[in-house]
mmCIF file of C-alpha atoms and ligand atoms in Angstrom:
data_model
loop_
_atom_site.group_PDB
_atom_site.id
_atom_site.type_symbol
_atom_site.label_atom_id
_atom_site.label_comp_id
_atom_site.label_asym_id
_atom_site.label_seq_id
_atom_site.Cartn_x
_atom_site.Cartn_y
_atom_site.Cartn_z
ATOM 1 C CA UNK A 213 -27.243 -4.720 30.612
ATOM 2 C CA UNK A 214 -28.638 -7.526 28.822
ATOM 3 C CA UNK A 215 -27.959 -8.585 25.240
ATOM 4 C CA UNK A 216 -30.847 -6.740 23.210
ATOM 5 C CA UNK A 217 -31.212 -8.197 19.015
ATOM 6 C CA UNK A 218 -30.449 -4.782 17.595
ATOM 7 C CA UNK A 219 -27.038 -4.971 19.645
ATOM 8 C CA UNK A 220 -26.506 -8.432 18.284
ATOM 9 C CA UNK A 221 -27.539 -7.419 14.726
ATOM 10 C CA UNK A 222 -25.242 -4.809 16.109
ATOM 11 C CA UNK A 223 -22.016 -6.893 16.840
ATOM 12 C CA UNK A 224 -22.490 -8.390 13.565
ATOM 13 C CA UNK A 225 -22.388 -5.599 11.378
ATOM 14 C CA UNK A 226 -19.325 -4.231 13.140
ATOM 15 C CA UNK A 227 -17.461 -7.695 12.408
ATOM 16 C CA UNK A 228 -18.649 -7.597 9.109
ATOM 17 C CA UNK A 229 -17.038 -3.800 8.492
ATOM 18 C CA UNK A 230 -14.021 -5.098 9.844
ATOM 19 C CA UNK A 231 -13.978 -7.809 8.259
ATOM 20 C CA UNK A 232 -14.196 -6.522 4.913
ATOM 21 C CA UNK A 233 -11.756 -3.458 5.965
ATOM 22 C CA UNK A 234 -8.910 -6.369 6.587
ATOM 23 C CA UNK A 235 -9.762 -7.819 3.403
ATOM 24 C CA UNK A 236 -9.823 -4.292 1.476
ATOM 25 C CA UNK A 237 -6.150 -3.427 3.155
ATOM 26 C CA UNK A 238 -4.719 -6.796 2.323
ATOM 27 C CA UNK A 239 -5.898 -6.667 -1.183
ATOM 28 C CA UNK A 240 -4.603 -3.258 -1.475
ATOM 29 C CA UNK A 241 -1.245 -3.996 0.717
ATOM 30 C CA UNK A 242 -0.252 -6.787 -2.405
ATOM 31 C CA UNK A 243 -0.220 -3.566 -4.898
ATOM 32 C CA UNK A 244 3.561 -3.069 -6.329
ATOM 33 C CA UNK A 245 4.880 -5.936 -4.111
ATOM 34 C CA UNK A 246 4.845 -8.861 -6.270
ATOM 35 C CA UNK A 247 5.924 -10.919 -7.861
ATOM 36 C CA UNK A 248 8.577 -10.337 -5.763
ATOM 37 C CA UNK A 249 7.872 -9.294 -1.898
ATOM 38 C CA UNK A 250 9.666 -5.519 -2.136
ATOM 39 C CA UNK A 251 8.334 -4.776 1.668
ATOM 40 C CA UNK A 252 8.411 -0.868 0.720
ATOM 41 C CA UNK A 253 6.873 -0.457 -2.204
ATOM 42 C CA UNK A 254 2.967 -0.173 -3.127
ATOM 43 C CA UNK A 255 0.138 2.237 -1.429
ATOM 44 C CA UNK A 256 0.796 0.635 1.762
ATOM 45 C CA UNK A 257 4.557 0.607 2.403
ATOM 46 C CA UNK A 258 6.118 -1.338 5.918
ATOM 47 C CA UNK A 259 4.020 -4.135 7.420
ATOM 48 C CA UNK A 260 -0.119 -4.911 8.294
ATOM 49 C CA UNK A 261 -1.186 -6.408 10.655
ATOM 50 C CA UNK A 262 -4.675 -7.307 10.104
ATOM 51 C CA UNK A 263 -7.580 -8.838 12.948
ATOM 52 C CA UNK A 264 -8.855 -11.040 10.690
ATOM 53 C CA UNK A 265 -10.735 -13.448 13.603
ATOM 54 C CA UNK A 266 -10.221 -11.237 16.246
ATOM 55 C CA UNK A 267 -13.549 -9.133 15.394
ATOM 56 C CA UNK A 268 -15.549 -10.261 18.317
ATOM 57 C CA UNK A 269 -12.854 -8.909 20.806
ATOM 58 C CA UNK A 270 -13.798 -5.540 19.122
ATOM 59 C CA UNK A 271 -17.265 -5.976 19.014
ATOM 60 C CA UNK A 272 -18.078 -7.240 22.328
ATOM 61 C CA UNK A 273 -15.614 -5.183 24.722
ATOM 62 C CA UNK A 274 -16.012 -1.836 23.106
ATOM 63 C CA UNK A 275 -20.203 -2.169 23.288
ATOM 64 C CA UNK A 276 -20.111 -2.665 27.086
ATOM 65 C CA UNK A 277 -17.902 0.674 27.066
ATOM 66 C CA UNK A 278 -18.989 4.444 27.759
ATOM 67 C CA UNK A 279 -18.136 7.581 25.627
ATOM 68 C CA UNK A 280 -16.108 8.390 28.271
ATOM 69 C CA UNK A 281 -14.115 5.647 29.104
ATOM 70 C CA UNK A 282 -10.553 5.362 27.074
ATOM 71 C CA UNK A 283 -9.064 2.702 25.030
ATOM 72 C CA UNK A 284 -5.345 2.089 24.228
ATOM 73 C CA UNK A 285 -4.462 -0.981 21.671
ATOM 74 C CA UNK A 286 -1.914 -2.484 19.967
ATOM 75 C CA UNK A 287 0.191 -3.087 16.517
ATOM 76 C CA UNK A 288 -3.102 -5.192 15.339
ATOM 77 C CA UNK A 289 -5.774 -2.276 16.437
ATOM 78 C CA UNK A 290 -8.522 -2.530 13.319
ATOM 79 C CA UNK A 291 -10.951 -4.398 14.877
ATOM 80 C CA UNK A 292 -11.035 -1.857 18.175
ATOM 81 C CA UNK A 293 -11.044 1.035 16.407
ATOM 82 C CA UNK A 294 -13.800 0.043 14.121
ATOM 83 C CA UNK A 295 -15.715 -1.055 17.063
ATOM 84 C CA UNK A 296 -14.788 1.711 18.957
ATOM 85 C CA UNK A 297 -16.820 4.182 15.862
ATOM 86 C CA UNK A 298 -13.003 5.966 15.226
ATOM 87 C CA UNK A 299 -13.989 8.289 12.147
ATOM 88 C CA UNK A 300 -13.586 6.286 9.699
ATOM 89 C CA UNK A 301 -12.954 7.621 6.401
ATOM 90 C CA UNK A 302 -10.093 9.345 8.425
ATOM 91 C CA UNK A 303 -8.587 6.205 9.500
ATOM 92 C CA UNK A 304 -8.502 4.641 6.047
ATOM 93 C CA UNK A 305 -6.828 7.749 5.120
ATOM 94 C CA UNK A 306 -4.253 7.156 7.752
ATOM 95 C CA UNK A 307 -3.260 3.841 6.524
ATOM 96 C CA UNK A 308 -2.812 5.050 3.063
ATOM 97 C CA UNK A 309 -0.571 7.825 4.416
ATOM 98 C CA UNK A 310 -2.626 10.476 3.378
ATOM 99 C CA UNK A 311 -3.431 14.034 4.363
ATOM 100 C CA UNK A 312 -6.538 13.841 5.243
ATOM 101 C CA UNK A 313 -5.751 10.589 8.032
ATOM 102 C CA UNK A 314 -6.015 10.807 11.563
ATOM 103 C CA UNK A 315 -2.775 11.647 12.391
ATOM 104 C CA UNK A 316 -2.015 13.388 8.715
ATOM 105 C CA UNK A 317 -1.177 10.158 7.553
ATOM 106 C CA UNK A 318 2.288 10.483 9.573
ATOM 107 C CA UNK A 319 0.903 7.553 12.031
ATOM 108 C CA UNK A 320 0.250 3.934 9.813
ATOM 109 C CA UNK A 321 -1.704 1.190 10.871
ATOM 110 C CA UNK A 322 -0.225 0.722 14.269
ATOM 111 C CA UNK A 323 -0.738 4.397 14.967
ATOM 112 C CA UNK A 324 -4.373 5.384 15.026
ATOM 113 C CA UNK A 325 -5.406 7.873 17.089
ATOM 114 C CA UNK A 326 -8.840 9.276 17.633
ATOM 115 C CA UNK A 327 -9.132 11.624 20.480
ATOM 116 C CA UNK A 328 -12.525 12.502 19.914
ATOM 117 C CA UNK A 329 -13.387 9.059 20.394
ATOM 118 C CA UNK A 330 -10.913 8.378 23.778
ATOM 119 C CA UNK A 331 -8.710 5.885 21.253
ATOM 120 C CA UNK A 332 -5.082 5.424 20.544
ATOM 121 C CA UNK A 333 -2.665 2.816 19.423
ATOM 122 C CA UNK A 334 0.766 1.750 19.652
ATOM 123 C CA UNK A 335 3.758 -0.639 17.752
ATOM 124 C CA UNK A 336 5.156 -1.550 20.383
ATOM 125 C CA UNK A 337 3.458 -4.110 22.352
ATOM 126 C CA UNK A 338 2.433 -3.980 26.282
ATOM 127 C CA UNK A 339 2.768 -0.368 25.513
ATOM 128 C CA UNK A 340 -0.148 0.882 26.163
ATOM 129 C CA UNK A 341 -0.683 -0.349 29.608
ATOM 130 C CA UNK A 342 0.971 2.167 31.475
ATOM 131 C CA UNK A 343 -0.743 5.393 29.746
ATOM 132 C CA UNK A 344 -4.375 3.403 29.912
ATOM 133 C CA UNK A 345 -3.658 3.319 33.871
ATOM 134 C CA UNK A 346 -2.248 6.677 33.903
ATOM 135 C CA UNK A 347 -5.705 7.663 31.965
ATOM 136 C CA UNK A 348 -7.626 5.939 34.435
ATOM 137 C CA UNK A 349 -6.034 7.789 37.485
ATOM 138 C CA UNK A 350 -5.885 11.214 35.675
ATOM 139 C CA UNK A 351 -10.068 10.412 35.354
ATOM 140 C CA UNK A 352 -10.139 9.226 39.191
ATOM 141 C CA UNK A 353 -8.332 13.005 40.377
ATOM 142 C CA UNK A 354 -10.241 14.772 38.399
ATOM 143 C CA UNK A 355 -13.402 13.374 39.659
ATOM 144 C CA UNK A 356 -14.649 12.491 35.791
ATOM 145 C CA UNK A 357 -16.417 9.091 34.739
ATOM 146 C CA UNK A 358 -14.627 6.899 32.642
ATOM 147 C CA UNK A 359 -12.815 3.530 32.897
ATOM 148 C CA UNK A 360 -9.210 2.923 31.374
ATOM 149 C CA UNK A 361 -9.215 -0.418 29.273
ATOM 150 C CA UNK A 362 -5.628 -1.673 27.599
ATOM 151 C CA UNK A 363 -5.994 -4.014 24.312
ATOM 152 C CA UNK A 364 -2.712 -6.765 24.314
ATOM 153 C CA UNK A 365 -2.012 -9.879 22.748
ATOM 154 C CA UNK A 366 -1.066 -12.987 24.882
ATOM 155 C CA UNK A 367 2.382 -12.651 23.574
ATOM 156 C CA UNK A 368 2.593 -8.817 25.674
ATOM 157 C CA UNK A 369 1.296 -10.648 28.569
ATOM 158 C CA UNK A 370 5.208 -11.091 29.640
ATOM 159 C CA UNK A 371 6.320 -7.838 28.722
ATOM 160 C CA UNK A 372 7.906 -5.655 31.817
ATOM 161 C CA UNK A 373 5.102 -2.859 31.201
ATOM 162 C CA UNK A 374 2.185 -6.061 31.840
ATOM 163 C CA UNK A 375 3.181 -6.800 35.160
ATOM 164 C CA UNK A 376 4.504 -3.191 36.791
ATOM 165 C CA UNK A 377 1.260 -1.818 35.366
ATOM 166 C CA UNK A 378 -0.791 -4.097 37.005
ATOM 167 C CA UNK A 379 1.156 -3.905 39.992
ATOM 168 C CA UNK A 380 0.301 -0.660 40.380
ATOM 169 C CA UNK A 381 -3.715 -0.552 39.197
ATOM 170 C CA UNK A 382 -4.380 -3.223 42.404
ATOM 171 C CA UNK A 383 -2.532 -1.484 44.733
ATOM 172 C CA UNK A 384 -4.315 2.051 43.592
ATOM 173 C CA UNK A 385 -7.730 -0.148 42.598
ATOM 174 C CA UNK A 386 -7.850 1.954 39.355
ATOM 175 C CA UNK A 387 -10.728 1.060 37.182
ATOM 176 C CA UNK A 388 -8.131 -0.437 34.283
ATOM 177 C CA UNK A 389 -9.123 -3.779 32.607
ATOM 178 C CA UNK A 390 -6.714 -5.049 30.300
ATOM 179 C CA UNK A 391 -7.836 -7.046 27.601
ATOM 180 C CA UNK A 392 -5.921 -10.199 26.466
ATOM 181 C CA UNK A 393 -6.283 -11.397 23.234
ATOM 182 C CA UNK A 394 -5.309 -14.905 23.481
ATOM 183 C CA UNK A 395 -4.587 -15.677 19.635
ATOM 184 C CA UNK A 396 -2.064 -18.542 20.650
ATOM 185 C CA UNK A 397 0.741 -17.082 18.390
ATOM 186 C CA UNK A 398 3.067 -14.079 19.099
ATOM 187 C CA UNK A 399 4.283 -13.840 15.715
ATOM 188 C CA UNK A 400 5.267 -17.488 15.307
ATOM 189 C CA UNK A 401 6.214 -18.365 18.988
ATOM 190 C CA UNK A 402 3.260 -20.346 20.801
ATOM 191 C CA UNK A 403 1.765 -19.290 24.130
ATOM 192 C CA UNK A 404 2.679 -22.589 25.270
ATOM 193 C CA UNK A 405 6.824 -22.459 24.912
ATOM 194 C CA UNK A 406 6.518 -18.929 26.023
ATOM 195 C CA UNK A 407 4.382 -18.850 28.959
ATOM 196 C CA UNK A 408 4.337 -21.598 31.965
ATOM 197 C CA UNK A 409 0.524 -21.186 32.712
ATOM 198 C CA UNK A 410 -1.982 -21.279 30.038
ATOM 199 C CA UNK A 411 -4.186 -18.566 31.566
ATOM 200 C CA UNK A 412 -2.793 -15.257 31.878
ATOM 201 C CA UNK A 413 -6.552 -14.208 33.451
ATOM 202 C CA UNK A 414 -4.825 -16.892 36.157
ATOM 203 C CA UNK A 415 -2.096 -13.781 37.146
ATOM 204 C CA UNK A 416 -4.620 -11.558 38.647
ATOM 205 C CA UNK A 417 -4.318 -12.917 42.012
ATOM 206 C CA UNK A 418 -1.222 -11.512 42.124
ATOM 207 C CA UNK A 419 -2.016 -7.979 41.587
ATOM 208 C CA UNK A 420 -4.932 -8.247 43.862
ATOM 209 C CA UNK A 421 -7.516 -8.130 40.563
ATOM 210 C CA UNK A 422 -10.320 -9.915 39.307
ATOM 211 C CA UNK A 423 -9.332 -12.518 36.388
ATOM 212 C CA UNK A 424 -11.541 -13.676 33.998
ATOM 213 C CA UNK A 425 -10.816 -16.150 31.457
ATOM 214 C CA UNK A 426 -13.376 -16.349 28.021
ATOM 215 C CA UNK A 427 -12.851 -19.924 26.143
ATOM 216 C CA UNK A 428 -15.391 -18.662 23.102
ATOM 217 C CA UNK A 429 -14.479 -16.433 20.797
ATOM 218 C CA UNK A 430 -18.344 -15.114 20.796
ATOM 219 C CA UNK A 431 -19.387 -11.638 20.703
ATOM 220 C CA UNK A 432 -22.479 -11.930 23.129
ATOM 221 C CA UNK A 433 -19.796 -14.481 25.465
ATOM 222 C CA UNK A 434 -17.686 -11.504 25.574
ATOM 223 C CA UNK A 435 -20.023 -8.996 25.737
ATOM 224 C CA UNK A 436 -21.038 -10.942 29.108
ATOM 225 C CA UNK A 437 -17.569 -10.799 30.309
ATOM 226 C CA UNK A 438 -16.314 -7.277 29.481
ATOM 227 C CA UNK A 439 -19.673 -6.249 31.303
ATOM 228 C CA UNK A 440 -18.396 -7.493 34.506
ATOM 229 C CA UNK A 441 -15.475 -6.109 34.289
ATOM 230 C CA UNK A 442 -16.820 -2.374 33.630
ATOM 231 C CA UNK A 443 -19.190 -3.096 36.232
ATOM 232 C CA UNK A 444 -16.510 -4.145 38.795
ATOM 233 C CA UNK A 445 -14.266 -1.181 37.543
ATOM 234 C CA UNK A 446 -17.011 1.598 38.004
ATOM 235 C CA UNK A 447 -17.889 -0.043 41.296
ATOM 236 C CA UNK A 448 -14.471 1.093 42.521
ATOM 237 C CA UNK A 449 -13.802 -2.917 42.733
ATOM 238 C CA UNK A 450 -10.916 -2.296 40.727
ATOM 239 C CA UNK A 451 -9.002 -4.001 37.700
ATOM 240 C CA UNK A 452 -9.461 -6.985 35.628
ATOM 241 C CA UNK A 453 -7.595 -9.349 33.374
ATOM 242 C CA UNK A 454 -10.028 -10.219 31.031
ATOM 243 C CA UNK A 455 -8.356 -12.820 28.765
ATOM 244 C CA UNK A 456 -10.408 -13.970 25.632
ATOM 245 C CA UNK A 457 -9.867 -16.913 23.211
ATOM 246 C CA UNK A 458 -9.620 -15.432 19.800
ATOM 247 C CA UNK A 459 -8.240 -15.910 16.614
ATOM 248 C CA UNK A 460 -5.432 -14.820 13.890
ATOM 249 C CA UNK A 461 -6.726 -16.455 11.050
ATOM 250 C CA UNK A 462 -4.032 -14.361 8.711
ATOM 251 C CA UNK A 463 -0.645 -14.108 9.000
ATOM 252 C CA UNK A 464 1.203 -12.482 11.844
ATOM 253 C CA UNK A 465 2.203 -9.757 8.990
ATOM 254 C CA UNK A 466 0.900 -9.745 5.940
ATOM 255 C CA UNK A 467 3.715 -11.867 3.946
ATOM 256 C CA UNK A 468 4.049 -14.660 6.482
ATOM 257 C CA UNK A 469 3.321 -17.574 5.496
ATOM 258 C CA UNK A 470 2.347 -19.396 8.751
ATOM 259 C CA UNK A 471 4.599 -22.507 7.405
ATOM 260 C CA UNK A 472 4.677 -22.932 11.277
ATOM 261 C CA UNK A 473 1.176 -23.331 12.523
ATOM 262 C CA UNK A 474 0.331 -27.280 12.009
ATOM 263 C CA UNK A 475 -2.809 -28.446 10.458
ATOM 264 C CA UNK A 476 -4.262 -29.245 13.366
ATOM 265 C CA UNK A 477 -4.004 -26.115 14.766
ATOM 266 C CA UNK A 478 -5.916 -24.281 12.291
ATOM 267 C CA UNK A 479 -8.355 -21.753 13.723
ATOM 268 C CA UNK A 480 -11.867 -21.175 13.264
ATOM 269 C CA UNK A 481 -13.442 -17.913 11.692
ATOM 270 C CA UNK A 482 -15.947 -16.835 14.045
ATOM 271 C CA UNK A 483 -18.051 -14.677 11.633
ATOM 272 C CA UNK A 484 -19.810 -17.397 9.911
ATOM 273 C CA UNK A 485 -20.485 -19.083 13.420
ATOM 274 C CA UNK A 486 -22.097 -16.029 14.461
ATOM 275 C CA UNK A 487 -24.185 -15.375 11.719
ATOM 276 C CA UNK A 488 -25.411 -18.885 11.442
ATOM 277 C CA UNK A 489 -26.530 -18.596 15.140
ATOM 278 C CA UNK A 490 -28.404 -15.412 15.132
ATOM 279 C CA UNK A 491 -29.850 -16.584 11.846
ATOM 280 C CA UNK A 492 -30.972 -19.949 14.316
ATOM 281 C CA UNK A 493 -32.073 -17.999 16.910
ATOM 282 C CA UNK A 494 -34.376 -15.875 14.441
ATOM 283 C CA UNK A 495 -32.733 -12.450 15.039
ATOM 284 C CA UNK A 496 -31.474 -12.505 11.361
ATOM 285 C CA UNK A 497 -32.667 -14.006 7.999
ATOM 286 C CA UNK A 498 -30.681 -15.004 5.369
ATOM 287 C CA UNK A 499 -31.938 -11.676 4.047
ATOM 288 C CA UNK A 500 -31.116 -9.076 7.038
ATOM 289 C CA UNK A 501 -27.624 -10.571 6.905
ATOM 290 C CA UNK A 502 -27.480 -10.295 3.372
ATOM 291 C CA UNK A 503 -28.449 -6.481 3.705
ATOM 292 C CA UNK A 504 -26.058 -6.093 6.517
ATOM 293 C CA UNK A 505 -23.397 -7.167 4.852
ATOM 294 C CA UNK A 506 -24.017 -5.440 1.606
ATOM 295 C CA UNK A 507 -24.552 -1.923 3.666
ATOM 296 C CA UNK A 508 -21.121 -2.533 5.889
ATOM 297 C CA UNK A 509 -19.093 -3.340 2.611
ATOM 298 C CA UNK A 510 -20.660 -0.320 1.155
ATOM 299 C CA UNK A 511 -19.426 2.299 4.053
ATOM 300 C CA UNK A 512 -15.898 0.617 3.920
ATOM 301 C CA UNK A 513 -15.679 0.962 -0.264
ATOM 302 C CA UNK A 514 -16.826 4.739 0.239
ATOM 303 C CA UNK A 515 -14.315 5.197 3.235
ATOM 304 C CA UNK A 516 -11.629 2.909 1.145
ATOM 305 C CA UNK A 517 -12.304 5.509 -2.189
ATOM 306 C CA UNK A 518 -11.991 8.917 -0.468
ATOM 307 C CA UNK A 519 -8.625 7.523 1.252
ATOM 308 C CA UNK A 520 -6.832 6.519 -2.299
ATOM 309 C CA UNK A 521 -8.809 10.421 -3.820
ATOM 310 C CA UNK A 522 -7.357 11.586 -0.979
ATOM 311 C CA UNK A 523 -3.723 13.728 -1.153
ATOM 312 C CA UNK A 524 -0.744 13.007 0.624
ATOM 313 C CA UNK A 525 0.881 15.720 3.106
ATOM 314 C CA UNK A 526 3.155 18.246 1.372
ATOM 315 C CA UNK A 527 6.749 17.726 1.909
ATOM 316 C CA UNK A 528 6.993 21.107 3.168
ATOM 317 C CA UNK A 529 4.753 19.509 6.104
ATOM 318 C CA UNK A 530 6.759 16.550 7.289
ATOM 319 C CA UNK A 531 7.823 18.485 10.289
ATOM 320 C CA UNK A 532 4.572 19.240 11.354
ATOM 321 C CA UNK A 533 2.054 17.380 13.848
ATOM 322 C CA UNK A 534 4.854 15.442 14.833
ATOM 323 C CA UNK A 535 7.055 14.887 18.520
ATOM 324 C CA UNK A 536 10.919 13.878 18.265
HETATM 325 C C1 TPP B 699 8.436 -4.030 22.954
HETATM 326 C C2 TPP B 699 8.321 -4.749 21.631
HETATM 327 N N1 TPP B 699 9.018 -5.882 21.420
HETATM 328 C C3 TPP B 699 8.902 -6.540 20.253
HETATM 329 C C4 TPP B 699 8.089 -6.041 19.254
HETATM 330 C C5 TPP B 699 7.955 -6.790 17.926
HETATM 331 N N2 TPP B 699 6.629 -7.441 17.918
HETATM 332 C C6 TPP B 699 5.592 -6.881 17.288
HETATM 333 S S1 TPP B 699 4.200 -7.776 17.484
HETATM 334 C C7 TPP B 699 5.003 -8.957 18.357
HETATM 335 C C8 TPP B 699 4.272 -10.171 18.880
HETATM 336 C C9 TPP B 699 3.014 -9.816 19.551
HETATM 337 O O1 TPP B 699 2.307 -10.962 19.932
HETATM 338 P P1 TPP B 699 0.991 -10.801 20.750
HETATM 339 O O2 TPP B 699 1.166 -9.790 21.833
HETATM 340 O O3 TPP B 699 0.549 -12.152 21.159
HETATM 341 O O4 TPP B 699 -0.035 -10.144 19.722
HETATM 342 P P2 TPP B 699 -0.560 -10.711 18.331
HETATM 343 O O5 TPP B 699 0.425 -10.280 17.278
HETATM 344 O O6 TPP B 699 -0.690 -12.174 18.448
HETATM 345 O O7 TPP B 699 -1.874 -10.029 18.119
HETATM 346 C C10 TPP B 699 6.332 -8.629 18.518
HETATM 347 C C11 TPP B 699 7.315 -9.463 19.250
HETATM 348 C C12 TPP B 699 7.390 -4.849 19.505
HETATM 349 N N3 TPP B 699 6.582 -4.314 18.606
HETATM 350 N N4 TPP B 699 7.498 -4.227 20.710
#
């Protein structure tokens, strides 16, 4: 499908929500931490990971998806659930630990889970590979539509669970694409000392899979790209590595300081980029964007107020809605 304005005007308002999401967490995560960094105290105890730069991974995959199809991600999973339209107001709760969150605010960041919307998330990276290609099997037996796609980082890319998982979608041909989000840092360890090619899209060949390698971190580029690979996966064509240049433009956690990413390795935000161009390209004005922005910030405030209203689960509860 081609690229239509109101999905562009689209992709931007989704970055934008996300954007300001990140920004409302991290503002809220520094509450009853400093001056000194006490990691547990505050609204939002344990770490954040925030996708501050990787919005146009969420944006562009998750708009050539289906209702249907199902989405695992990873420890830094904002910008695909937002994307993905997880309820909201639910997953804000969630974060804050709160009753009312998606998984009774038992879950955290790293845990968001949406079944209504065919979305879950894990901590521990590569994880969900193997349950997005068990997903897309379980969908090919019982003769249902729907695609399986996996959301990594470039660091997961050498995890055990990346390369038996793939191993088994080419020889199957399951309709699996796994996304890799190619931010150059896993936590503070390059892609360079810690893998020997610099495309992991390059690996396909050895599953038998289509590999596709994005150098812009654009929504439309990547809208482009994810298309293919849907259209390859519903085509029975089997799975792709779709790996896409993004960006971490925050910390790996909130509370790192980055000391080790060099000046000239500072990353570019690709929001303003984007806006700027659809502004050139006369699908926004100065005003639209304006009004865009003002109407995402104002869903995330609303979502961001009911969360902190909102209680937390009664200790009489803890047992409850959870596996161990
Ligand atoms: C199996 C496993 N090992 C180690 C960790 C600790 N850990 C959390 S995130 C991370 C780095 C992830 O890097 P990458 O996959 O590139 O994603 P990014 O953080 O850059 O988005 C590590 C090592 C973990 N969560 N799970």
């Amino acid at each position: 499908m081609s690229l239509t304005p109101d999905m562009r005007r689209g992709f931007y308002r989704t970055m934008v929500k996300s954007r300001h999401f990140d920004d409302s967490m991290i503002a809220l995560y520094w509450v009853g931490k400093t001056p000194i960094f006490a990691f547990g105290k505050g609204p939002l105890p344990g770490e954040l990971h925030c996708s501050n730069g990787a919005e146009p991974v969420g944006a562009g995959v998750c708009a050539a998806l289906s209702a249907d199809d199902m989405i695992t991600a990873d420890h830094r999973p904002h910008h695909v659930a937002v994307a993905r339209g997880v309820d909201f107001p639910r997953m804000c709760a969630e974060l804050l630990g709160k009753e009312p969150g998606l998984s009774h605010g038992k879950g955290g960041h790293m845990h968001i889970y949406d079944p209504k919307v065919n979305f879950a998330s894990s901590g521990i990276i590569a994880e969900g590979m193997a349950p997005a290609a068990g997903m897309a099997l379980a969908r090919r037996l019982q003769k249902k539509p729907g695609i399986a796609v996996a959301f990594i980082g470039e660091g997961a890319a050498n995890q055990g669970a990346f390369h038996e998982t793939l191993n088994i979608v080419g020889v199957m041909k399951l309709p699996f694409i796994v996304v890799v989000q190619d931010n150059e840092w896993g936590v503070s360890t390059s892609k360079a000392e810690s893998t020997a090619i610099a495309r992991n899209s390059d690996r396909a060949s050895a599953y038998g899979m289509a590999g596709e390698y994005v150098e812009s971190n654009d929504a439309d580029d990547i809208y482009h790209a994810a298309a293919r690979a849907v259209a390859r996966a519903r085509a029975g064509e089997g799975g792709t590595i779709l790996e896409l240049k993004t960006a971490r433009l925050v910390g790996h956690f909130m509370g790192d300081q980055q000391g080790y990413i060099p000046p000239e390795k500072a990353q570019v935000d690709p929001l303003p980029l984007y806006r700027a161009k659809l502004i050139a390209e006369g699908v926004l004005t100065e005003d639209s964007a304006a009004a865009i922005e003002a109407e995402a910030k104002a869903e995330v405030d609303a979502a961001m107020q009911f969360a902190k209203d909102a209680p937390y689960p009664a200790p009489q509860d803890a047992y409850n809605h959870v596996f161990a």
